[in-house]
Coordinates of C-alpha atoms in Angstrom, one line a residue:
Chain A
M234 CA 154.8 -149.4 69.1
R235 CA 154.6 -147.6 65.6
A236 CA 158.3 -147.9 65.4
L237 CA 158.5 -151.1 66.0
I238 CA 156.1 -152.0 63.1
E239 CA 157.9 -149.6 60.8
S240 CA 161.1 -151.1 61.6
L241 CA 160.2 -154.5 61.1
Q242 CA 158.9 -153.8 57.1
A243 CA 162.9 -152.7 56.9
D244 CA 165.0 -155.4 55.5
Y245 CA 168.0 -154.9 57.6
F246 CA 165.6 -155.2 61.2
R247 CA 164.1 -158.6 60.0
R248 CA 168.3 -159.6 59.2
A249 CA 168.9 -157.7 62.8
L250 CA 166.4 -160.2 64.4
V251 CA 167.6 -163.6 62.7
E252 CA 171.0 -162.5 63.9
A253 CA 169.9 -161.9 67.3
A254 CA 167.8 -165.0 67.7
L255 CA 170.7 -167.1 66.3
A256 CA 173.7 -165.3 68.6
G257 CA 170.9 -165.8 71.6
A258 CA 170.6 -169.4 70.9
L259 CA 174.4 -169.7 70.2
G260 CA 175.4 -168.0 73.7
G261 CA 172.8 -169.9 75.8
L262 CA 173.8 -173.4 74.1
V263 CA 177.3 -173.1 75.3
S264 CA 176.5 -170.9 78.5
V265 CA 175.4 -174.2 80.4
H266 CA 179.2 -175.5 79.6
V267 CA 180.5 -172.1 80.8
L268 CA 178.6 -172.8 84.2
L269 CA 179.2 -176.3 84.7
R270 CA 183.3 -175.4 84.0
R271 CA 183.1 -171.9 85.8
L272 CA 184.5 -170.0 82.8
Q273 CA 182.5 -166.9 83.6
F274 CA 185.8 -164.6 84.5
F275 CA 187.0 -166.3 81.2
V276 CA 184.2 -164.8 78.9
V277 CA 184.5 -161.3 80.8
A278 CA 188.5 -161.7 80.1
L279 CA 188.1 -162.2 76.3
S280 CA 186.2 -159.2 75.8
H281 CA 189.5 -157.6 76.6
A282 CA 192.0 -160.2 75.6
T283 CA 190.6 -160.2 72.1
F284 CA 191.3 -156.3 71.9
P285 CA 195.0 -156.1 70.5
G286 CA 194.1 -158.7 67.6
V287 CA 190.9 -156.5 66.7
V288 CA 193.2 -153.1 66.7
L289 CA 195.9 -155.3 64.3
A290 CA 193.0 -156.5 61.9
S291 CA 191.6 -153.1 62.3
A292 CA 195.4 -151.1 61.0
L293 CA 195.6 -154.1 58.6
G294 CA 192.2 -154.2 56.7
V295 CA 191.3 -157.3 57.4
S296 CA 188.1 -158.5 59.2
L297 CA 187.5 -157.8 62.4
F298 CA 186.0 -161.2 63.4
V299 CA 189.3 -163.2 62.3
G300 CA 191.8 -160.6 64.2
G301 CA 189.6 -161.1 67.0
S302 CA 189.7 -164.8 67.4
A303 CA 192.9 -165.6 67.0
F304 CA 194.0 -163.3 69.2
G305 CA 191.2 -165.2 72.1
L306 CA 192.6 -168.3 70.8
L307 CA 196.1 -167.4 72.1
V308 CA 195.0 -166.1 75.0
A309 CA 193.3 -169.6 75.6
G310 CA 196.3 -171.0 75.1
A311 CA 198.2 -169.2 77.4
V312 CA 195.9 -169.6 80.2
V313 CA 196.1 -173.4 79.7
L314 CA 199.6 -173.3 79.3
L315 CA 199.9 -171.5 82.5
G316 CA 197.4 -172.9 84.8
R317 CA 199.9 -175.5 84.8
E318 CA 202.1 -173.9 86.8
R319 CA 200.1 -174.9 90.0
S320 CA 201.4 -172.3 92.6
A321 CA 199.6 -169.4 90.6
G322 CA 196.1 -168.7 91.5
D323 CA 193.8 -170.2 89.0
S324 CA 191.3 -166.7 88.1
S325 CA 194.6 -164.7 88.9
I326 CA 196.5 -165.7 86.2
V327 CA 193.6 -164.9 83.6
G328 CA 193.9 -161.5 85.4
V329 CA 197.2 -161.5 84.5
V330 CA 197.4 -162.8 81.0
V331 CA 194.4 -160.4 79.9
A332 CA 195.6 -157.1 81.4
G333 CA 198.9 -157.8 79.6
A334 CA 197.1 -158.6 76.5
F335 CA 195.0 -155.5 76.8
A336 CA 198.1 -153.7 77.6
F337 CA 199.4 -154.7 74.0
G338 CA 196.2 -153.9 72.2
V339 CA 196.6 -149.7 73.6
A340 CA 200.2 -149.9 73.3
L341 CA 199.0 -150.8 69.7
I342 CA 196.8 -148.5 69.1
T343 CA 198.8 -145.7 70.3
A344 CA 201.4 -146.7 67.6
L345 CA 199.8 -148.2 64.8
P346 CA 198.2 -145.4 62.3
A347 CA 194.4 -144.9 64.1
G348 CA 191.6 -147.2 62.8
G349 CA 189.3 -146.9 65.4
R350 CA 186.3 -146.1 63.1
Q351 CA 184.8 -149.6 63.9
L352 CA 186.0 -149.8 67.2
T353 CA 182.7 -148.8 69.0
A354 CA 180.7 -150.9 67.3
F355 CA 183.0 -153.6 68.0
L356 CA 182.5 -152.7 71.9
V357 CA 178.7 -152.8 72.1
G358 CA 177.7 -154.4 69.2
S359 CA 175.9 -152.8 66.2
I360 CA 173.3 -155.4 65.3
V361 CA 171.2 -153.4 62.7
T362 CA 174.4 -153.3 60.4
V363 CA 174.9 -156.8 60.2
D364 CA 175.2 -158.3 56.2
T365 CA 174.0 -161.3 55.3
G366 CA 177.3 -162.9 55.5
D367 CA 177.4 -161.8 59.2
V368 CA 174.0 -163.6 59.7
I369 CA 175.7 -166.8 58.2
L370 CA 178.9 -166.7 60.1
T371 CA 176.8 -166.9 63.3
A372 CA 174.5 -169.7 61.9
A373 CA 177.8 -171.8 61.0
V374 CA 179.5 -171.2 64.3
L375 CA 175.7 -172.8 65.8
A376 CA 176.4 -175.3 64.0
V377 CA 179.8 -176.0 65.0
G378 CA 178.5 -175.7 68.8
V379 CA 175.5 -178.3 68.4
A380 CA 178.0 -180.5 66.6
T381 CA 180.6 -180.2 69.2
C382 CA 178.3 -180.3 72.4
G383 CA 176.0 -183.3 70.6
L384 CA 179.5 -185.4 69.9
L385 CA 181.2 -184.7 72.9
H386 CA 178.5 -184.5 75.7
K387 CA 179.6 -187.2 77.6
E388 CA 182.7 -186.5 77.9
L389 CA 182.6 -182.7 78.3
V390 CA 179.9 -183.0 80.9
F391 CA 181.8 -186.2 82.8
S392 CA 185.3 -184.1 83.1
A393 CA 183.2 -180.9 84.0
F394 CA 181.6 -182.6 86.8
D395 CA 184.4 -185.2 87.7
H396 CA 188.1 -184.3 86.7
A397 CA 189.7 -187.1 88.6
G398 CA 187.3 -189.3 87.3
A399 CA 187.9 -188.4 83.8
A400 CA 191.5 -188.6 83.7
S401 CA 191.5 -192.3 85.6
M402 CA 189.2 -193.4 82.6
G403 CA 191.5 -192.5 80.2
Y404 CA 190.1 -189.1 79.0
N405 CA 192.7 -187.1 78.0
K406 CA 191.7 -183.5 80.3
V407 CA 194.2 -180.7 78.4
P408 CA 192.6 -181.4 74.9
L409 CA 188.5 -181.5 76.2
D410 CA 189.5 -178.1 78.4
L411 CA 191.0 -176.8 75.2
V412 CA 187.9 -177.8 73.0
V413 CA 185.5 -175.8 75.5
L414 CA 187.7 -172.7 75.5
I415 CA 187.6 -172.8 71.7
L416 CA 184.3 -173.1 71.4
V417 CA 183.5 -170.5 74.1
T418 CA 186.1 -168.1 72.3
L419 CA 184.6 -168.5 69.2
V420 CA 181.0 -167.9 70.0
S421 CA 182.4 -164.9 72.4
V422 CA 183.8 -163.0 69.2
S423 CA 180.5 -164.2 67.0
V424 CA 178.0 -162.7 69.2
I425 CA 179.9 -159.4 68.9
P426 CA 177.4 -158.3 66.5
A427 CA 174.8 -158.8 68.0
V428 CA 175.6 -157.2 71.5
G429 CA 179.5 -156.0 71.6
T430 CA 182.7 -157.8 72.9
L431 CA 181.8 -156.1 76.3
L432 CA 178.6 -157.5 76.4
A433 CA 179.4 -161.2 75.2
I434 CA 179.2 -162.3 78.7
S435 CA 175.4 -161.8 78.8
L436 CA 174.5 -164.0 76.1
L437 CA 177.1 -166.7 77.4
T438 CA 175.9 -166.7 81.3
I439 CA 172.6 -165.0 81.7
P440 CA 170.8 -167.8 79.8
G441 CA 172.2 -170.8 81.5
L442 CA 171.6 -169.4 84.9
I443 CA 167.6 -169.3 83.5
A444 CA 168.1 -172.6 82.8
R445 CA 169.2 -173.6 85.8
L446 CA 166.1 -172.2 87.5
W447 CA 164.1 -174.1 85.3
S448 CA 165.8 -177.6 85.3
D449 CA 168.3 -179.9 86.6
R450 CA 169.2 -182.1 83.9
V451 CA 172.1 -180.9 81.4
V452 CA 170.7 -181.5 77.7
S453 CA 167.1 -179.6 79.1
M454 CA 169.3 -176.7 80.4
M455 CA 170.8 -176.4 77.3
I456 CA 167.7 -176.2 75.1
I457 CA 165.9 -173.9 77.8
A458 CA 169.3 -171.8 77.9
S459 CA 169.1 -172.0 73.6
I460 CA 165.5 -170.6 73.8
G461 CA 166.1 -168.4 76.5
G462 CA 168.6 -166.8 74.6
A463 CA 167.2 -166.7 71.5
S464 CA 164.2 -165.0 73.1
A465 CA 166.6 -162.0 74.8
G466 CA 167.6 -161.3 71.8
V467 CA 164.3 -161.2 69.5
I468 CA 162.7 -159.3 72.5
G469 CA 165.3 -157.2 73.2
L470 CA 165.8 -156.2 69.5
C471 CA 162.3 -155.3 69.9
L472 CA 162.8 -153.2 72.9
S473 CA 166.0 -151.3 71.4
A474 CA 163.4 -150.5 68.4
I475 CA 160.6 -148.8 70.1
W476 CA 162.2 -147.0 72.7
N477 CA 165.3 -146.1 70.4
I478 CA 168.0 -147.3 72.7
A479 CA 171.1 -149.7 71.9
A480 CA 170.3 -153.0 71.0
G481 CA 173.1 -154.8 73.0
G482 CA 172.4 -153.0 76.2
A483 CA 168.7 -154.0 75.8
I484 CA 169.4 -157.1 74.7
A485 CA 171.4 -157.8 78.1
L486 CA 168.6 -156.2 80.2
T487 CA 166.3 -158.0 78.8
G488 CA 168.2 -161.3 79.5
V489 CA 168.4 -160.2 83.4
G490 CA 164.9 -159.2 83.2
L491 CA 164.0 -163.0 82.0
L492 CA 166.2 -164.0 84.9
G493 CA 164.7 -162.0 87.4
V494 CA 161.4 -163.4 86.3
S495 CA 162.4 -166.9 86.5
L496 CA 163.7 -166.3 89.9
I497 CA 160.3 -164.7 91.6
V498 CA 158.6 -167.7 89.6
R499 CA 160.9 -170.8 90.9
Q500 CA 161.5 -170.5 94.4
P501 CA 164.2 -168.4 94.9
R502 CA 165.6 -170.5 97.6
R503 CA 167.1 -172.9 94.9
W504 CA 169.9 -170.5 95.1
S505 CA 170.6 -171.8 98.0
G506 CA 171.9 -174.5 96.5
A507 CA 175.2 -174.5 94.2
I508 CA 174.1 -173.4 90.9
T509 CA 175.7 -176.2 88.9
P510 CA 173.0 -178.8 87.8
G511 CA 172.7 -182.7 89.6
D512 CA 173.2 -183.6 92.9
R513 CA 174.1 -179.7 94.9
R514 CA 176.5 -181.4 97.0
S515 CA 178.6 -182.9 94.2
G516 CA 177.9 -179.7 92.1
A517 CA 179.9 -177.9 94.1
E518 CA 183.2 -179.7 93.7
S519 CA 183.1 -179.4 90.1
G520 CA 186.2 -177.1 89.6
S521 CA 186.9 -174.9 86.7
A522 CA 188.7 -176.0 84.0
L523 CA 191.4 -173.3 84.5
E524 CA 191.6 -174.5 88.4
A525 CA 193.2 -178.0 89.0
Chain I
M7 CA 222.1 -143.8 77.6
L8 CA 221.2 -145.1 80.9
S9 CA 220.6 -141.9 82.5
R10 CA 218.7 -140.7 79.4
L11 CA 216.0 -143.4 80.2
L12 CA 215.7 -143.3 83.9
I13 CA 216.5 -139.4 84.7
E14 CA 216.4 -137.2 81.7
P15 CA 212.7 -138.0 81.6
F16 CA 211.7 -137.0 84.9
T17 CA 212.7 -133.4 84.9
V18 CA 210.0 -133.0 82.8
S19 CA 206.8 -131.6 85.7
Y20 CA 204.3 -133.5 84.0
M21 CA 206.8 -136.8 84.4
Q22 CA 207.3 -136.2 87.9
R23 CA 203.7 -136.4 88.5
A24 CA 202.8 -139.4 86.3
L25 CA 205.6 -141.2 88.4
L26 CA 204.0 -140.0 91.6
S27 CA 200.8 -141.3 90.4
V28 CA 202.3 -144.8 89.4
V29 CA 204.5 -145.4 92.3
L30 CA 201.1 -144.7 94.3
L31 CA 199.0 -146.9 92.2
S32 CA 202.1 -149.6 92.6
I33 CA 202.2 -149.2 96.6
M34 CA 198.0 -149.7 97.1
G35 CA 197.7 -152.0 94.1
V36 CA 200.5 -154.4 95.6
V37 CA 199.0 -154.2 99.2
C38 CA 195.7 -154.8 98.1
G39 CA 196.9 -157.4 95.5
L40 CA 198.2 -159.6 98.1
H41 CA 194.7 -160.2 99.5
V42 CA 193.2 -160.0 96.1
V43 CA 195.2 -162.9 94.9
F44 CA 194.8 -164.8 98.5
R45 CA 190.8 -164.3 98.3
R46 CA 190.7 -164.8 94.3
L47 CA 189.3 -161.7 94.2
T48 CA 190.6 -161.5 90.4
F49 CA 186.8 -161.3 89.0
L50 CA 185.7 -158.8 91.2
A51 CA 188.5 -156.1 90.4
E52 CA 187.8 -157.0 86.5
A53 CA 184.0 -157.1 87.0
L54 CA 184.4 -153.3 88.6
Q55 CA 185.8 -152.1 85.8
H56 CA 182.8 -152.7 84.0
T57 CA 179.9 -152.0 86.7
V58 CA 181.7 -148.5 87.0
F59 CA 180.5 -147.7 83.8
P60 CA 176.9 -146.8 84.2
G61 CA 177.9 -144.1 87.5
I62 CA 180.3 -142.1 85.2
V63 CA 177.7 -141.9 82.5
I64 CA 175.1 -141.0 84.8
A65 CA 177.7 -138.5 86.6
F66 CA 178.4 -137.4 83.1
L67 CA 174.8 -136.7 82.1
T68 CA 174.4 -134.7 85.3
G69 CA 177.5 -132.9 85.5
Q70 CA 178.6 -134.3 88.6
S71 CA 182.2 -135.5 88.8
L72 CA 183.2 -138.9 87.2
L73 CA 185.0 -140.0 90.4
L74 CA 181.6 -139.3 92.7
G75 CA 180.3 -141.7 90.0
A76 CA 182.6 -144.0 89.7
T77 CA 182.8 -144.7 93.3
A78 CA 179.0 -144.7 93.9
A79 CA 178.7 -147.5 91.4
A80 CA 181.4 -149.3 92.5
I81 CA 179.8 -149.1 96.4
L82 CA 177.0 -150.1 94.9
T83 CA 178.1 -153.3 93.3
V84 CA 180.7 -154.3 96.1
V85 CA 177.4 -154.1 98.4
M86 CA 175.2 -156.0 96.3
F87 CA 178.1 -158.7 95.3
S88 CA 178.8 -158.8 99.3
L89 CA 174.8 -159.6 100.1
A90 CA 174.4 -161.7 97.5
S91 CA 177.3 -164.1 98.4
S92 CA 176.5 -163.9 102.0
K93 CA 173.0 -164.6 101.7
T94 CA 171.9 -166.8 99.1
N95 CA 175.5 -168.8 98.9
A96 CA 174.9 -168.5 95.2
D97 CA 178.2 -169.2 93.0
T98 CA 179.9 -166.0 93.3
D99 CA 181.4 -166.1 89.6
S100 CA 177.8 -166.2 88.5
V101 CA 176.5 -163.5 91.0
L102 CA 179.2 -161.3 89.3
A103 CA 178.4 -162.0 85.7
V104 CA 174.8 -161.0 86.3
L105 CA 176.0 -157.7 88.1
V106 CA 178.4 -157.1 85.2
T107 CA 175.6 -157.8 82.5
L108 CA 173.0 -155.6 84.2
F109 CA 175.2 -152.6 84.5
F110 CA 177.3 -152.6 81.8
G111 CA 174.1 -153.1 79.8
L112 CA 172.6 -149.7 81.9
G113 CA 175.7 -147.6 81.0
V114 CA 175.6 -148.8 77.0
V115 CA 171.4 -147.8 77.4
L116 CA 171.8 -144.7 79.0
V117 CA 175.3 -143.6 76.5
S118 CA 172.7 -144.6 73.4
R119 CA 170.1 -142.1 74.8
S120 CA 172.5 -139.3 75.7
G121 CA 174.6 -139.1 71.8
S122 CA 178.0 -138.2 72.3
F123 CA 180.1 -139.9 74.9
Q124 CA 183.1 -140.7 72.9
H125 CA 186.0 -138.7 74.4
D126 CA 185.6 -139.9 78.1
L127 CA 184.6 -143.6 77.3
T128 CA 188.2 -143.4 75.7
T129 CA 189.5 -141.7 78.8
L130 CA 187.8 -144.1 81.0
V131 CA 189.4 -147.0 79.0
F132 CA 193.1 -145.7 78.4
G133 CA 193.6 -143.4 81.4
R134 CA 195.5 -140.5 80.4
L135 CA 198.7 -140.9 82.8
L136 CA 200.8 -138.0 81.3
S137 CA 197.8 -135.4 82.3
V138 CA 197.1 -136.1 86.0
S139 CA 196.6 -132.6 87.5
T140 CA 197.9 -132.4 91.3
A141 CA 194.4 -132.4 92.5
E142 CA 194.2 -135.7 91.5
L143 CA 197.7 -137.1 92.9
V144 CA 196.4 -135.7 96.0
Q145 CA 192.9 -137.6 95.5
T146 CA 194.9 -140.7 94.7
G147 CA 197.5 -140.3 97.6
V148 CA 194.3 -140.0 100.5
V149 CA 193.1 -143.1 99.1
A150 CA 196.3 -145.0 98.7
V151 CA 197.1 -143.8 102.2
V152 CA 193.5 -145.2 103.7
V153 CA 193.5 -148.1 101.5
V154 CA 197.4 -149.1 103.1
A155 CA 196.1 -148.3 106.9
V156 CA 193.3 -150.2 106.9
L157 CA 195.0 -153.4 105.5
I158 CA 197.9 -152.8 108.1
A159 CA 195.2 -152.2 110.4
L160 CA 193.7 -155.4 109.3
H161 CA 195.9 -157.2 108.6
K162 CA 196.1 -160.3 111.1
E163 CA 191.8 -160.5 110.7
L164 CA 192.0 -160.7 106.9
M165 CA 194.9 -163.0 107.0
L166 CA 193.0 -165.5 109.6
R167 CA 189.9 -165.0 107.2
A168 CA 191.8 -165.8 104.0
F169 CA 193.2 -169.2 105.5
D170 CA 190.9 -170.6 107.6
E171 CA 187.1 -169.3 107.4
S172 CA 185.8 -171.3 109.9
G173 CA 188.2 -170.6 112.6
A174 CA 188.0 -166.7 111.7
K175 CA 184.2 -167.7 112.7
S176 CA 185.0 -169.7 115.6
M177 CA 186.8 -166.7 117.4
G178 CA 184.3 -164.5 116.7
Y179 CA 184.9 -162.1 113.8
S180 CA 182.5 -161.2 111.6
V181 CA 183.5 -162.9 108.2
V182 CA 180.7 -160.8 106.3
T183 CA 182.1 -157.4 107.7
L184 CA 185.9 -158.7 106.8
D185 CA 184.7 -159.6 103.1
L186 CA 182.8 -156.4 103.0
V187 CA 185.7 -153.9 103.9
L188 CA 188.0 -156.0 101.8
N189 CA 186.0 -155.7 98.7
C190 CA 185.4 -151.8 99.4
L191 CA 189.3 -151.4 99.4
V192 CA 189.4 -153.2 95.8
A193 CA 186.8 -151.2 94.3
A194 CA 188.3 -147.9 96.1
V195 CA 191.9 -148.8 94.4
V196 CA 189.9 -149.5 91.2
V197 CA 188.3 -146.3 91.2
A198 CA 191.4 -144.3 92.3
S199 CA 192.5 -145.2 88.7
V200 CA 189.6 -144.0 86.7
R201 CA 191.9 -140.8 85.6
S202 CA 195.2 -142.1 85.7
V203 CA 195.8 -145.6 83.9
G204 CA 192.1 -146.1 83.7
T205 CA 190.4 -148.7 85.5
V206 CA 191.1 -151.5 82.7
L207 CA 195.0 -151.6 83.3
M208 CA 194.7 -151.1 86.6
V209 CA 194.0 -154.5 87.5
A210 CA 197.5 -155.7 86.1
F211 CA 198.7 -153.1 89.1
I212 CA 196.5 -155.0 91.3
V213 CA 196.8 -159.0 90.0
T214 CA 200.0 -158.6 88.3
P215 CA 202.8 -157.6 90.8
A216 CA 201.2 -159.5 93.4
L217 CA 201.4 -162.6 91.6
T218 CA 204.5 -162.5 90.8
G219 CA 205.4 -162.0 94.4
R220 CA 203.3 -164.9 95.4
M221 CA 205.4 -167.5 92.8
A222 CA 208.6 -165.9 93.9
A223 CA 208.3 -166.3 97.6
R224 CA 206.7 -168.4 100.6
R225 CA 206.4 -165.5 103.1
V226 CA 203.9 -162.6 103.0
G227 CA 206.7 -160.2 103.4
Y228 CA 208.4 -161.2 100.9
M229 CA 205.7 -161.4 98.3
L230 CA 204.8 -157.6 99.3
A231 CA 208.6 -157.0 98.5
V232 CA 209.0 -158.8 95.4
G233 CA 205.7 -157.5 94.6
L234 CA 206.6 -153.8 94.7
G235 CA 210.0 -154.2 93.6
C236 CA 208.6 -155.0 89.8
S237 CA 205.7 -152.7 90.0
L238 CA 208.0 -149.7 91.2
V239 CA 210.7 -150.8 88.5
A240 CA 208.4 -151.2 85.7
G241 CA 206.8 -148.0 86.5
W242 CA 210.0 -146.5 86.6
V243 CA 211.6 -148.2 83.2
G244 CA 207.7 -147.9 81.3
L245 CA 207.7 -144.4 81.8
G246 CA 211.3 -143.6 80.6
L247 CA 210.7 -145.9 78.1
S248 CA 207.5 -144.5 76.8
Y249 CA 209.0 -141.0 77.1
E250 CA 212.0 -141.7 75.4
L251 CA 210.4 -143.7 72.2
S252 CA 207.7 -140.7 72.5
V253 CA 209.9 -137.7 72.5
H254 CA 212.9 -138.8 70.7
R255 CA 212.1 -142.1 68.6
G256 CA 208.7 -140.8 67.3
V257 CA 206.9 -144.3 68.0
N258 CA 203.7 -143.2 70.1
L259 CA 203.8 -145.8 73.0
A260 CA 201.1 -145.2 76.1
A261 CA 202.5 -144.9 79.1
G262 CA 200.4 -146.9 81.1
A263 CA 200.4 -149.3 79.0
T264 CA 204.1 -149.8 78.4
V265 CA 204.4 -150.0 82.4
V266 CA 201.8 -153.2 82.4
L267 CA 203.8 -154.5 79.8
L268 CA 206.9 -154.6 81.2
M269 CA 205.2 -155.9 84.8
T270 CA 203.6 -158.5 82.4
V271 CA 207.1 -159.2 81.2
M272 CA 208.2 -160.1 84.6
F273 CA 205.7 -161.9 85.7
L274 CA 206.3 -164.4 83.1
L275 CA 210.0 -164.4 83.5
V276 CA 209.5 -165.6 86.9
A277 CA 206.7 -167.6 85.7
G278 CA 209.3 -169.5 83.3
Y279 CA 212.0 -169.3 85.7
Q280 CA 209.9 -171.6 88.2
A281 CA 208.9 -173.7 85.5
I282 CA 212.3 -174.6 84.5
R283 CA 213.8 -174.9 88.3
R284 CA 210.2 -176.9 89.3
S285 CA 211.6 -179.4 86.2
Y286 CA 214.6 -180.0 87.4
A287 CA 214.3 -180.1 91.2
P288 CA 211.1 -182.7 91.6
E289 CA 211.6 -182.9 95.4
A290 CA 211.3 -179.4 95.7
H291 CA 208.2 -180.0 93.3
N292 CA 206.8 -182.4 96.0
L293 CA 208.0 -179.7 99.0
Y294 CA 206.4 -176.6 98.1
A295 CA 203.6 -177.8 95.8
P296 CA 201.3 -178.5 95.0
E297 CA 199.7 -179.4 98.8
A298 CA 202.2 -176.6 100.8
Q299 CA 201.0 -174.1 98.1
D300 CA 197.2 -175.2 97.8
S301 CA 196.8 -174.3 101.4
Y302 CA 197.8 -170.5 100.2
A303 CA 194.7 -170.5 98.0
P304 CA 192.0 -171.0 100.2
E305 CA 188.8 -172.4 98.5
A306 CA 186.5 -169.8 97.0
R307 CA 183.2 -170.0 98.4

């Protein structure tokens, strides 16, 4: 406990707390869309897909955030493009694109002069070293996320639940899918300082699953998920200071802990239904944006 | 020139071991990969790369063999995944996301308590194909034989389960057991690659050639042949290319990554060819896709 109180007096730790809360809220907000569209695999895959961008950025000396996002967006585009080839299975395409991108990154890292200093921070996060710029960036992405989810709420939720219905009412599916994929990519990159690229999945799915146990409505799920994500971030960071463990891992495990508590408190049998909100029978029909 | 690329590199003994290693991984990758594509288990293969991590960390800390730790963690993942998806009917993607978070988070926390782990972490992620030992080759060979043997023995049952789940149930097969067996085989294939190409690139050995075969052919035998062909050609040319560039041209190019890049290029060529053929022959499109093709990818639970 004393370690925590000592840490709280330091500037860098308070900045880290703000970053953890912002990243958690951001991940929580988007996690609802990730669940609605079954993008969990895409999020895990992004952690490998952004790798070549990071290697290039590190070699060229530009921000890892820029390099990672640029390559993440490229991969999101490739997934949407190749996903139109119906004969190829949905998730398999993500696997192929991502493994290819990762191999490209590995080839780059062996061919280019070494710049691996920041690599570990990128892989598992390094929240205590964030500067004010990182915090502002996360806050900006949070603002973009709230604006996108708010302005396009009806369209995004409708097309997630009923692709055919949305198409027949004249909504164009490809831009909507792209908006979600771009948003998810930006968020996965901006939670990297907090939990690292390999654990971005923790902030981008667990809060949504927690919220699903507490609510059936999309808007309240988003609010609960944001609060849940921010709590996981703050509690995890404090635990990491107390026990002197990695913040990224602590935040991820705190999220899983909150999910476990929610499961125990809110009848476990709710898990016997589909995880998507609303009517559970029709919920099962809501396909992923990568399918179809 | 061609012999310099395709024959000369393999006069060196470590390149021979690397080639043999790639051949073994290709064979079990494609055979297992077709089932992965049919059953949409790509996410499981991808998730396993992350979940073996704490097992490897614990093995490293306690001085056990890394392969043992990875195997234990993989088995634990597969059992938890199979139980959660059969008993609770929860969305499998969410189950995997929770497992990845739990296992990888645990691994990260353990590493942060233990200090230096950097070197082995890099090996795990990138593999070290060119320094595969004979003993590791034998281990991979044993896994390959077991995986291929089980898949041949259970071919009919697994196909039935993939394309007609209720049919398999009504004929008295235990779908849960079949799923568990297949998931364990995927885990074995991923773990077998820990010391050679690294677990992250192994997913390419499983999914990419199998999906190439799946796109190019309509019968399982042909899919297997196309996939295996792609995989072996990519392995042979990729290793040769990486050797030639690194030794004679002074451009370092990781061997495993070169092989996977060639596989990806072949996949993109096949995908591009199919897209062009389809746009010129709309009636073929109606004949084979999407309905006929969709029946090849049974709905994930």
